[in-house]
Short mmCIF file of C-alpha atoms in Angstrom, two decimals:
data_model
loop_
_atom_site.label_atom_id
_atom_site.label_comp_id
_atom_site.label_asym_id
_atom_site.label_seq_id
_atom_site.Cartn_x
_atom_site.Cartn_y
_atom_site.Cartn_z
CA MET A 16 -17.67 22.50 80.22
CA LYS A 17 -18.86 19.16 83.38
CA GLY A 18 -22.41 19.82 82.31
CA LEU A 19 -21.80 19.85 78.43
CA CYS A 20 -19.39 16.33 78.44
CA LYS A 21 -22.77 14.93 80.53
CA VAL A 22 -25.01 16.31 78.44
CA GLU A 23 -22.72 14.62 74.89
CA GLY A 24 -22.15 11.53 77.34
CA GLU A 25 -26.61 11.11 77.66
CA MET A 26 -26.46 11.71 73.60
CA SER A 27 -23.72 9.06 72.93
CA THR A 28 -26.03 6.69 74.92
CA ARG A 29 -29.18 7.47 73.82
CA ASP A 30 -28.40 6.53 70.15
CA LEU A 31 -26.78 3.71 71.63
CA PHE A 32 -30.19 3.03 72.52
CA THR A 33 -31.57 4.03 69.71
CA ASP A 34 -29.45 1.54 67.37
CA GLU A 35 -30.30 -1.37 69.28
CA ARG A 36 -33.81 -0.41 69.27
CA SER A 37 -33.71 -0.12 66.07
CA LEU A 38 -32.95 -3.97 65.74
CA PHE A 39 -36.63 -5.05 65.03
CA GLU A 40 -37.14 -2.22 62.91
CA GLU A 41 -34.10 -3.28 60.59
CA LEU A 42 -35.45 -6.85 60.85
CA CYS A 43 -38.37 -6.89 59.67
CA THR A 44 -37.47 -4.51 56.49
CA THR A 45 -37.41 -6.80 52.92
CA HIS A 46 -33.47 -5.78 52.33
CA TRP A 47 -32.89 -8.13 56.08
CA LEU A 48 -34.83 -10.61 55.24
CA ASN A 49 -33.43 -11.72 51.74
CA ALA A 50 -29.65 -12.02 52.86
CA GLY A 51 -31.07 -13.74 56.22
CA PHE A 52 -32.82 -16.36 53.60
CA ARG A 53 -29.49 -16.08 51.16
CA ASP A 54 -27.97 -16.95 54.55
CA VAL A 55 -30.64 -20.28 54.90
CA LYS A 56 -30.75 -21.42 50.78
CA LYS A 57 -26.78 -21.47 51.69
CA ASN A 58 -27.07 -23.56 54.85
CA LYS A 59 -29.49 -26.06 52.53
CA GLY A 60 -31.84 -28.25 54.53
CA SER A 61 -34.95 -30.04 54.59
CA ALA A 62 -38.38 -28.83 54.38
CA GLY A 63 -40.42 -28.74 58.26
CA VAL A 64 -43.60 -29.32 59.56
CA ASP A 65 -45.27 -27.23 57.31
CA GLY A 66 -43.58 -29.75 54.14
CA VAL A 67 -42.45 -26.68 52.13
CA THR A 68 -38.82 -26.84 51.05
CA ILE A 69 -36.57 -24.45 50.52
CA ALA A 70 -36.54 -24.75 46.30
CA GLU A 71 -40.49 -23.82 46.01
CA PHE A 72 -40.34 -21.05 49.21
CA GLU A 73 -37.74 -19.66 46.33
CA SER A 74 -40.20 -20.05 43.89
CA ARG A 75 -42.61 -17.27 45.86
CA LEU A 76 -40.25 -15.39 48.17
CA ASP A 77 -41.15 -11.85 47.65
CA GLU A 78 -44.55 -13.23 48.14
CA GLU A 79 -43.01 -15.19 50.84
CA LEU A 80 -41.02 -12.08 52.48
CA ALA A 81 -43.79 -9.64 51.88
CA ARG A 82 -46.15 -11.80 54.19
CA LEU A 83 -43.74 -12.18 56.03
CA LYS A 84 -42.69 -8.49 56.70
CA GLY A 85 -46.47 -7.66 57.26
CA ASP A 86 -46.83 -10.91 59.76
CA LEU A 87 -43.32 -9.63 61.56
CA LEU A 88 -45.44 -6.32 62.14
CA GLY A 89 -48.87 -6.66 62.81
CA TRP A 90 -47.99 -9.78 65.83
CA ARG A 91 -48.48 -11.75 63.64
CA TYR A 92 -45.53 -14.17 64.06
CA LYS A 93 -45.73 -17.72 65.50
CA PRO A 94 -42.82 -20.12 65.14
CA SER A 95 -44.12 -23.53 63.83
CA PRO A 96 -42.70 -26.84 66.44
CA VAL A 97 -39.53 -27.75 64.73
CA ARG A 98 -39.28 -31.41 63.15
CA ARG A 99 -37.95 -33.61 65.65
CA VAL A 100 -35.16 -35.73 63.93
CA GLU A 101 -32.94 -37.92 65.27
CA ILE A 102 -29.58 -38.03 63.83
CA PRO A 103 -27.26 -41.40 64.59
CA LYS A 104 -23.60 -40.96 67.31
CA PRO A 105 -20.62 -41.84 65.79
CA GLY A 106 -19.30 -45.49 67.61
CA GLY A 107 -23.37 -46.56 67.81
CA GLN A 108 -23.36 -44.28 71.87
CA GLY A 109 -27.30 -42.87 71.17
CA ILE A 110 -28.55 -40.42 69.13
CA ARG A 111 -28.52 -36.77 68.91
CA LEU A 112 -31.64 -35.41 68.84
CA LEU A 113 -31.64 -32.05 66.14
CA GLY A 114 -34.90 -29.80 64.96
CA VAL A 115 -35.70 -28.40 61.59
CA PRO A 116 -37.40 -25.84 61.56
CA THR A 117 -39.54 -24.49 58.16
CA VAL A 118 -37.90 -22.26 55.98
CA ARG A 119 -39.43 -19.32 57.70
CA ASP A 120 -38.86 -20.13 60.58
CA ARG A 121 -35.47 -20.16 59.10
CA VAL A 122 -35.00 -17.19 57.49
CA VAL A 123 -36.56 -14.93 60.38
CA GLN A 124 -33.67 -17.75 62.66
CA ALA A 125 -31.11 -16.79 61.04
CA THR A 126 -32.08 -13.13 60.29
CA LEU A 127 -32.04 -12.98 63.69
CA LYS A 128 -28.31 -13.92 63.57
CA ARG A 129 -26.97 -10.96 60.94
CA LEU A 130 -28.35 -8.59 63.07
CA LEU A 131 -26.99 -10.38 66.95
CA GLU A 132 -24.33 -10.84 66.56
CA PRO A 133 -21.60 -8.19 65.71
CA ILE A 134 -23.27 -6.39 69.23
CA PHE A 135 -22.24 -9.97 70.71
CA GLU A 136 -18.83 -11.26 68.61
CA PRO A 137 -16.58 -8.70 70.37
CA LEU A 138 -17.93 -9.41 73.52
CA PHE A 139 -17.21 -13.12 73.87
CA SER A 140 -14.09 -14.41 74.75
CA ALA A 141 -10.75 -14.92 72.73
CA HIS A 142 -10.71 -18.25 73.92
CA SER A 143 -14.09 -19.22 73.02
CA TYR A 144 -13.70 -20.36 68.57
CA GLY A 145 -16.76 -22.68 68.25
CA PHE A 146 -20.24 -20.91 65.70
CA ARG A 147 -17.89 -17.79 65.55
CA PRO A 148 -16.37 -15.62 62.13
CA GLY A 149 -12.86 -16.46 61.29
CA ARG A 150 -12.65 -18.73 64.00
CA SER A 151 -12.77 -22.71 63.77
CA GLN A 152 -11.60 -25.95 65.10
CA GLN A 153 -7.74 -25.95 64.10
CA GLN A 154 -7.18 -22.71 65.92
CA ALA A 155 -9.05 -24.05 69.18
CA VAL A 156 -6.55 -27.23 68.99
CA GLU A 157 -3.72 -25.83 67.68
CA ALA A 158 -4.12 -22.66 71.02
CA ALA A 159 -4.47 -26.03 73.42
CA ARG A 160 -1.12 -27.51 71.85
CA GLN A 161 0.12 -23.94 73.03
CA ILE A 162 -1.29 -24.24 76.45
CA VAL A 163 -0.25 -27.49 76.88
CA ALA A 164 3.80 -27.17 74.97
CA GLY A 165 3.54 -23.85 77.83
CA GLY A 166 3.11 -25.57 80.33
CA LYS A 167 -0.36 -26.54 81.64
CA PRO A 168 -0.19 -30.82 80.69
CA TYR A 169 -2.34 -31.63 82.71
CA VAL A 170 -6.62 -31.52 81.49
CA VAL A 171 -9.92 -30.69 83.17
CA ASP A 172 -11.90 -32.03 80.30
CA LEU A 173 -15.60 -31.14 80.89
CA ASP A 174 -18.52 -33.12 79.26
CA LEU A 175 -21.78 -30.74 79.47
CA SER A 176 -24.82 -33.12 80.02
CA LYS A 177 -27.55 -32.42 77.13
CA PHE A 178 -26.47 -29.08 76.96
CA PHE A 179 -28.94 -27.64 74.32
CA ASP A 180 -31.30 -29.53 74.87
CA ARG A 181 -31.13 -28.51 79.01
CA ILE A 182 -30.89 -24.53 78.99
CA PRO A 183 -32.67 -22.09 81.08
CA HIS A 184 -34.91 -19.33 78.76
CA ASP A 185 -35.85 -17.27 80.93
CA ARG A 186 -32.14 -17.55 82.40
CA LEU A 187 -30.71 -17.45 78.36
CA ILE A 188 -33.29 -14.48 77.42
CA ALA A 189 -32.14 -12.08 80.65
CA ARG A 190 -28.47 -12.22 79.18
CA VAL A 191 -29.40 -11.81 76.03
CA GLY A 192 -31.09 -8.73 77.72
CA ARG A 193 -28.67 -7.63 79.10
CA THR A 194 -27.02 -6.14 75.62
CA ILE A 195 -30.30 -5.86 74.09
CA PRO A 196 -32.66 -3.69 75.92
CA ASP A 197 -35.20 -3.80 72.76
CA LYS A 198 -38.38 -6.12 73.75
CA ARG A 199 -39.97 -7.27 70.54
CA ILE A 200 -36.58 -8.77 69.70
CA LEU A 201 -36.43 -10.12 73.14
CA ARG A 202 -40.18 -10.78 72.55
CA LEU A 203 -39.54 -12.82 69.02
CA ILE A 204 -36.57 -15.19 70.78
CA GLY A 205 -39.05 -16.39 73.08
CA LEU A 206 -41.85 -17.74 70.97
CA THR A 207 -38.61 -19.59 68.99
CA LEU A 208 -37.50 -21.01 72.25
CA ARG A 209 -41.24 -22.44 72.64
CA SER A 210 -42.18 -23.35 69.78
CA GLY A 211 -42.69 -26.64 70.13
CA ILE A 212 -41.18 -30.27 68.58
CA MET A 213 -43.75 -32.04 66.87
CA ALA A 214 -42.27 -36.20 67.02
CA ASN A 215 -43.98 -38.93 65.05
CA GLY A 216 -46.94 -36.09 64.45
CA VAL A 217 -46.87 -35.00 68.04
CA VAL A 218 -47.51 -31.80 69.19
CA SER A 219 -44.69 -31.04 72.82
CA PRO A 220 -44.51 -27.98 74.51
CA SER A 221 -40.48 -26.92 74.16
CA THR A 222 -39.46 -25.69 77.78
CA GLU A 223 -35.84 -25.22 78.59
CA GLY A 224 -33.18 -25.75 75.53
CA THR A 225 -32.52 -24.52 72.05
CA VAL A 226 -33.17 -26.77 68.95
CA GLN A 227 -29.98 -27.54 67.13
CA GLY A 228 -29.85 -27.21 63.49
CA SER A 229 -31.24 -23.85 63.99
CA PRO A 230 -29.46 -20.87 63.03
CA LEU A 231 -29.78 -18.67 66.35
CA SER A 232 -28.85 -21.84 68.13
CA PRO A 233 -25.57 -21.48 68.15
CA LEU A 234 -25.14 -18.12 69.17
CA LEU A 235 -27.66 -18.13 71.05
CA SER A 236 -25.13 -21.04 72.61
CA ASN A 237 -22.06 -19.57 73.07
CA VAL A 238 -24.29 -16.29 75.13
CA VAL A 239 -24.86 -18.63 78.29
CA LEU A 240 -21.17 -19.41 78.08
CA ASP A 241 -20.13 -16.41 78.03
CA GLU A 242 -20.64 -16.92 81.99
CA LEU A 243 -17.79 -19.77 82.41
CA ASP A 244 -15.99 -18.31 80.20
CA ARG A 245 -15.97 -15.18 81.88
CA GLU A 246 -15.76 -17.08 85.11
CA LEU A 247 -12.81 -18.84 84.65
CA GLU A 248 -10.86 -16.12 83.19
CA ARG A 249 -11.56 -13.97 86.58
CA ARG A 250 -9.94 -17.32 88.50
CA GLY A 251 -7.01 -17.21 85.53
CA LEU A 252 -7.76 -20.17 84.37
CA GLU A 253 -6.83 -21.48 80.22
CA PHE A 254 -8.67 -22.67 77.98
CA CYS A 255 -10.13 -23.53 75.30
CA ARG A 256 -13.67 -23.39 74.76
CA TYR A 257 -15.37 -24.70 70.72
CA ALA A 258 -19.70 -25.14 71.49
CA ASP A 259 -20.15 -26.91 75.05
CA ASP A 260 -16.89 -28.99 74.74
CA CYS A 261 -14.32 -26.90 76.36
CA ASN A 262 -10.89 -28.21 77.96
CA ILE A 263 -9.46 -26.02 80.64
CA PHE A 264 -5.26 -26.78 81.37
CA VAL A 265 -2.87 -27.06 84.50
CA GLY A 266 -0.17 -27.62 85.55
CA THR A 267 -1.07 -30.49 88.15
CA PRO A 268 -3.48 -33.44 88.90
CA LYS A 269 -4.05 -31.91 91.61
CA ALA A 270 -4.70 -28.32 90.45
CA ALA A 271 -6.69 -30.85 87.93
CA GLU A 272 -9.34 -31.92 90.86
CA ARG A 273 -9.59 -29.19 93.02
CA VAL A 274 -10.46 -27.17 89.26
CA MET A 275 -13.19 -29.67 88.18
CA GLY A 276 -14.78 -29.65 91.65
CA SER A 277 -14.97 -26.21 92.05
CA ILE A 278 -15.94 -25.91 87.49
CA SER A 279 -18.57 -28.13 88.36
CA ASN A 280 -20.22 -26.69 91.30
CA TYR A 281 -20.16 -23.36 89.44
CA ILE A 282 -21.85 -24.94 86.29
CA GLU A 283 -24.24 -27.01 87.96
CA LYS A 284 -25.56 -24.57 90.37
CA ARG A 285 -25.28 -20.91 88.85
CA LEU A 286 -25.68 -21.86 85.34
CA LYS A 287 -28.40 -24.41 86.19
CA LEU A 288 -26.92 -26.83 83.55
CA VAL A 289 -25.97 -30.82 84.20
CA VAL A 290 -22.09 -32.59 83.67
CA ASN A 291 -21.76 -35.21 83.29
CA ARG A 292 -19.51 -36.98 85.49
CA ASP A 293 -18.95 -40.02 83.95
CA LYS A 294 -17.86 -38.91 80.61
CA SER A 295 -15.63 -35.50 82.57
CA GLN A 296 -12.13 -35.99 83.56
CA THR A 297 -8.70 -34.46 84.86
CA ALA A 298 -6.54 -36.36 82.87
CA PRO A 299 -2.81 -36.45 81.19
CA ALA A 300 -3.13 -33.68 77.29
CA GLU A 301 -2.08 -36.72 75.93
CA ARG A 302 -5.00 -39.06 77.26
CA VAL A 303 -7.89 -36.13 76.33
CA LYS A 304 -9.86 -35.88 73.00
CA PHE A 305 -10.79 -32.63 71.74
CA LEU A 306 -12.24 -32.15 68.53
CA GLY A 307 -11.44 -35.39 67.30
CA MET A 308 -7.45 -34.64 68.10
CA THR A 309 -4.97 -35.38 71.54
CA VAL A 310 -2.53 -32.54 71.94
CA VAL A 311 0.81 -34.79 72.76
CA GLY A 312 3.50 -32.45 73.46
CA LYS A 313 4.32 -29.98 71.59
CA HIS A 314 2.37 -31.72 68.79
CA VAL A 315 -0.71 -32.71 67.64
CA ALA A 316 -1.73 -35.84 66.76
CA ILE A 317 -5.61 -37.88 65.39
CA SER A 318 -7.24 -39.25 68.59
CA HIS A 319 -7.19 -42.25 68.86
CA LYS A 320 -11.42 -43.34 69.05
CA ALA A 321 -10.95 -40.66 65.71
CA LEU A 322 -8.53 -43.48 64.23
CA GLN A 323 -10.75 -46.30 65.35
CA ARG A 324 -13.57 -44.25 63.44
CA ALA A 325 -11.84 -44.32 60.38
CA MET A 326 -10.97 -46.89 60.05
CA ALA A 327 -14.77 -48.22 61.27
CA ARG A 328 -15.77 -46.32 58.30
CA VAL A 329 -13.71 -47.72 55.52
CA LYS A 330 -14.75 -50.90 56.53
CA GLU A 331 -18.83 -49.59 55.92
CA LEU A 332 -17.18 -48.63 52.49
CA THR A 333 -15.88 -50.53 50.85
CA PRO A 334 -17.92 -53.86 52.11
CA ARG A 335 -17.04 -57.16 51.07
CA GLY A 336 -20.16 -58.78 49.18
CA THR A 337 -20.84 -55.99 46.38
CA HIS A 338 -21.35 -56.27 42.52
CA GLN A 339 -19.79 -53.04 42.26
CA THR A 340 -16.27 -52.27 40.72
CA VAL A 341 -13.10 -51.21 42.68
CA LYS A 342 -12.44 -48.50 41.11
CA ALA A 343 -16.48 -47.67 41.11
CA THR A 344 -15.90 -47.85 45.65
CA VAL A 345 -13.06 -45.56 45.30
CA ALA A 346 -14.67 -43.15 44.06
CA GLN A 347 -17.13 -43.28 47.00
CA VAL A 348 -14.37 -43.47 49.89
CA ASN A 349 -12.37 -40.53 48.65
CA GLN A 350 -15.52 -38.56 48.05
CA TRP A 351 -15.53 -39.46 52.63
CA TYR A 352 -12.09 -39.38 52.80
CA VAL A 353 -11.03 -36.27 50.40
CA GLY A 354 -13.12 -34.70 53.28
CA TRP A 355 -12.18 -36.62 56.73
CA ALA A 356 -8.41 -36.02 55.82
CA SER A 357 -8.63 -31.73 55.13
CA TYR A 358 -10.08 -31.90 58.31
CA PHE A 359 -7.82 -33.86 60.29
CA ALA A 360 -4.71 -32.69 58.21
CA MET A 361 -3.63 -30.63 61.23
CA THR A 362 -2.56 -33.91 62.87
CA HIS A 363 1.79 -33.37 63.20
CA TYR A 364 2.03 -37.16 62.25
CA PRO A 365 0.97 -37.48 57.87
CA ALA A 366 1.68 -41.09 58.99
CA GLN A 367 -0.97 -41.55 60.29
CA LEU A 368 -3.39 -40.35 57.29
CA ARG A 369 -0.87 -42.72 55.86
CA LYS A 370 -2.59 -45.75 57.60
CA ILE A 371 -5.83 -45.01 56.70
CA GLU A 372 -4.12 -45.36 52.77
CA ALA A 373 -2.81 -48.74 53.38
CA HIS A 374 -6.00 -49.80 55.14
CA ILE A 375 -8.01 -48.62 52.72
CA ARG A 376 -5.96 -50.01 50.02
CA ARG A 377 -6.30 -53.76 52.40
CA ARG A 378 -10.16 -53.37 51.93
CA LEU A 379 -10.08 -53.48 48.27
CA ARG A 380 -7.21 -56.40 47.86
CA ALA A 381 -9.18 -58.36 50.58
CA ARG A 382 -12.30 -57.93 48.46
CA LEU A 383 -10.20 -58.73 45.07
CA VAL A 384 -8.86 -62.07 46.41
CA SER A 385 -13.08 -62.32 47.40
CA GLN A 386 -13.80 -62.71 43.86
CA GLN A 387 -11.68 -65.78 41.95
CA LYS A 388 -13.79 -68.12 42.79
CA ASN A 389 -11.31 -70.60 43.15
CA ARG A 390 -7.56 -71.10 44.18
CA ARG A 391 -6.75 -71.78 40.84
CA ASN A 392 -8.84 -68.49 39.61
CA LEU A 393 -6.60 -66.55 42.42
CA CYS A 394 -2.91 -68.02 40.77
CA ARG A 395 -3.47 -67.85 37.34
CA LYS A 396 -4.42 -64.42 38.63
CA LEU A 397 -1.16 -63.19 40.78
CA VAL A 398 0.69 -65.27 37.29
CA LYS A 399 -0.80 -62.64 34.75
CA ARG A 400 -0.60 -59.82 37.31
CA GLY A 401 2.70 -60.34 37.14
CA VAL A 402 3.55 -62.51 40.12
CA SER A 403 6.27 -65.04 39.41
CA ARG A 404 4.04 -68.80 39.25
CA ARG A 405 5.67 -70.62 42.39
CA GLN A 406 4.97 -67.24 44.68
CA ALA A 407 1.55 -67.24 42.95
CA ALA A 408 0.87 -70.74 44.05
CA ILE A 409 2.08 -70.28 47.07
CA THR A 410 0.85 -67.79 47.92
CA ALA A 411 -3.08 -69.11 46.28
CA TYR A 412 -2.96 -72.08 48.20
CA SER A 413 -1.95 -71.27 51.19
CA HIS A 414 -4.21 -71.93 54.51
CA HIS A 415 -4.59 -67.62 54.38
CA GLY A 416 -8.31 -66.82 54.99
CA ARG A 417 -8.00 -63.51 52.35
CA TRP A 418 -7.95 -60.97 54.76
CA LYS A 419 -4.25 -62.44 55.93
CA MET A 420 -3.29 -63.31 51.90
CA SER A 421 -4.57 -59.75 51.13
CA ASN A 422 -1.23 -58.12 52.96
CA MET A 423 1.80 -61.09 51.54
CA PRO A 424 3.34 -60.05 49.01
CA ALA A 425 2.30 -62.02 45.85
CA LEU A 426 -0.85 -59.39 46.45
CA THR A 427 0.97 -55.84 47.15
CA LYS A 428 2.91 -56.73 43.76
CA ALA A 429 0.02 -57.43 41.82
CA TYR A 430 -2.33 -55.11 43.22
CA PRO A 431 0.57 -52.28 43.96
CA ASN A 432 -0.21 -49.33 45.11
CA ALA A 433 0.76 -46.98 42.37
CA TRP A 434 -1.83 -49.24 40.86
CA PHE A 435 -5.29 -47.86 43.65
CA ILE A 436 -3.15 -45.08 42.82
CA GLY A 437 -2.91 -44.30 39.23
CA VAL A 438 -5.45 -46.30 37.67
CA ILE A 439 -8.71 -47.05 40.48
CA GLY A 440 -7.67 -43.12 41.29
CA GLN A 441 -7.50 -43.68 44.86
CA ALA A 442 -7.31 -40.88 46.73
CA ILE A 443 -4.01 -39.33 48.25
CA ARG A 444 -3.36 -36.35 51.36
CA SER A 445 -0.11 -38.09 53.51
CA ASP A 446 2.42 -37.20 50.93
CA LYS A 447 1.16 -33.04 50.31
CA HIS A 448 4.59 -32.48 52.47
CA ARG A 449 2.52 -29.79 54.62
CA PRO A 450 4.92 -27.45 56.90
CA HIS A 451 3.93 -28.55 60.27
CA TRP A 452 4.15 -32.24 59.15
CA VAL A 453 7.16 -34.15 60.97
CA ASN A 454 8.40 -37.26 58.76
CA VAL A 455 5.82 -39.87 57.50
CA ASN A 456 7.41 -42.40 58.99
CA GLN A 457 7.90 -41.38 62.60
CA TRP A 458 4.03 -43.14 64.32
CA ILE A 459 2.88 -42.55 67.94
CA ARG A 460 0.73 -44.42 70.21
CA LEU A 461 -1.88 -43.37 71.29
CA THR A 462 -5.22 -45.44 73.90
#
């Protein structure tokens, strides 16, 4: 019986090994490459260094996939350099470097992701929420709220400096190799990582890092940071991680300082990554921003910085010197605001959404004031819209500027909230009465 169990155990291990060794064969099938292309098409994106768009690739899909399959099987496949793209960070805080692989390379990477993700996904920590199927930023914020409400009000807020650009290739491939024994898959990942970067027509070698913008990059980043997750779990720490944004929660300021020092040392010496000491901090939860939100006691609020960025975005979308109609401007604002409010509706304070909506209306009222050539025209306009002559005259001939005037009773009566919402079509999201919201009149002040 003992010998039989041993044989069965060896067979089970060998079957599992064979399944994992067959990944490369699966990758090279038309079925899986087609699935990879569908993912690429769904995610859209521009052309890489070869100038081939998704539409052009699709127009000769069978031919392209057949050639790709042949190149992979014949080991003729070589990824092209990625096209470097610079994206400004919010608030003018520098630029974020993204890379755009060719459509052909994105198909290979998306297919690899489809094959590898089901293998790695069950192995990842329950405290990791970024770039994982069935997990979201909202879930990460809710988990953070529950930890703080459970009695861990101090946060170790870790910031990894240029994380995606500094991942050591050898450590990453070795880490993948612990789970995926197929050397052909590992070699293909290595080729992808070292494909190079093209900027201003010049190709530079990529000796470290994974390209932000690559379909495979999110999965590989989770493979790297899973080592950090396991160390935090081994130490019995409570934490939430979304990609490289990691918050660790402790009970006292002293514990926070101790954890900051020891974990920073672990990250730099063991993972060979860099902790940004200037941006990392230990602080009470209500002073920390996590995924645009701040946890305050048992509640969640939009962070002060996220609100300020939203106000700045409203200003960009509602410029003063424009001939665009108010209705057209509102349509543009709605396009941004509906998406923004959909994410930030996780706040417990709908008054924060109402503040943005009110700011939009005030910006537009200020424009309506400035559109009148002179104060006499403004007075006549206000009277025409139902304001008494006396109140219209006091407002129009006051010494206030258009911004101050935009919030005066005459303007709010001439252009009430109902006019913006019902006639001009302003999108409102603060009236949805979500189950987790407090009273809309309750405000919270954050720093």
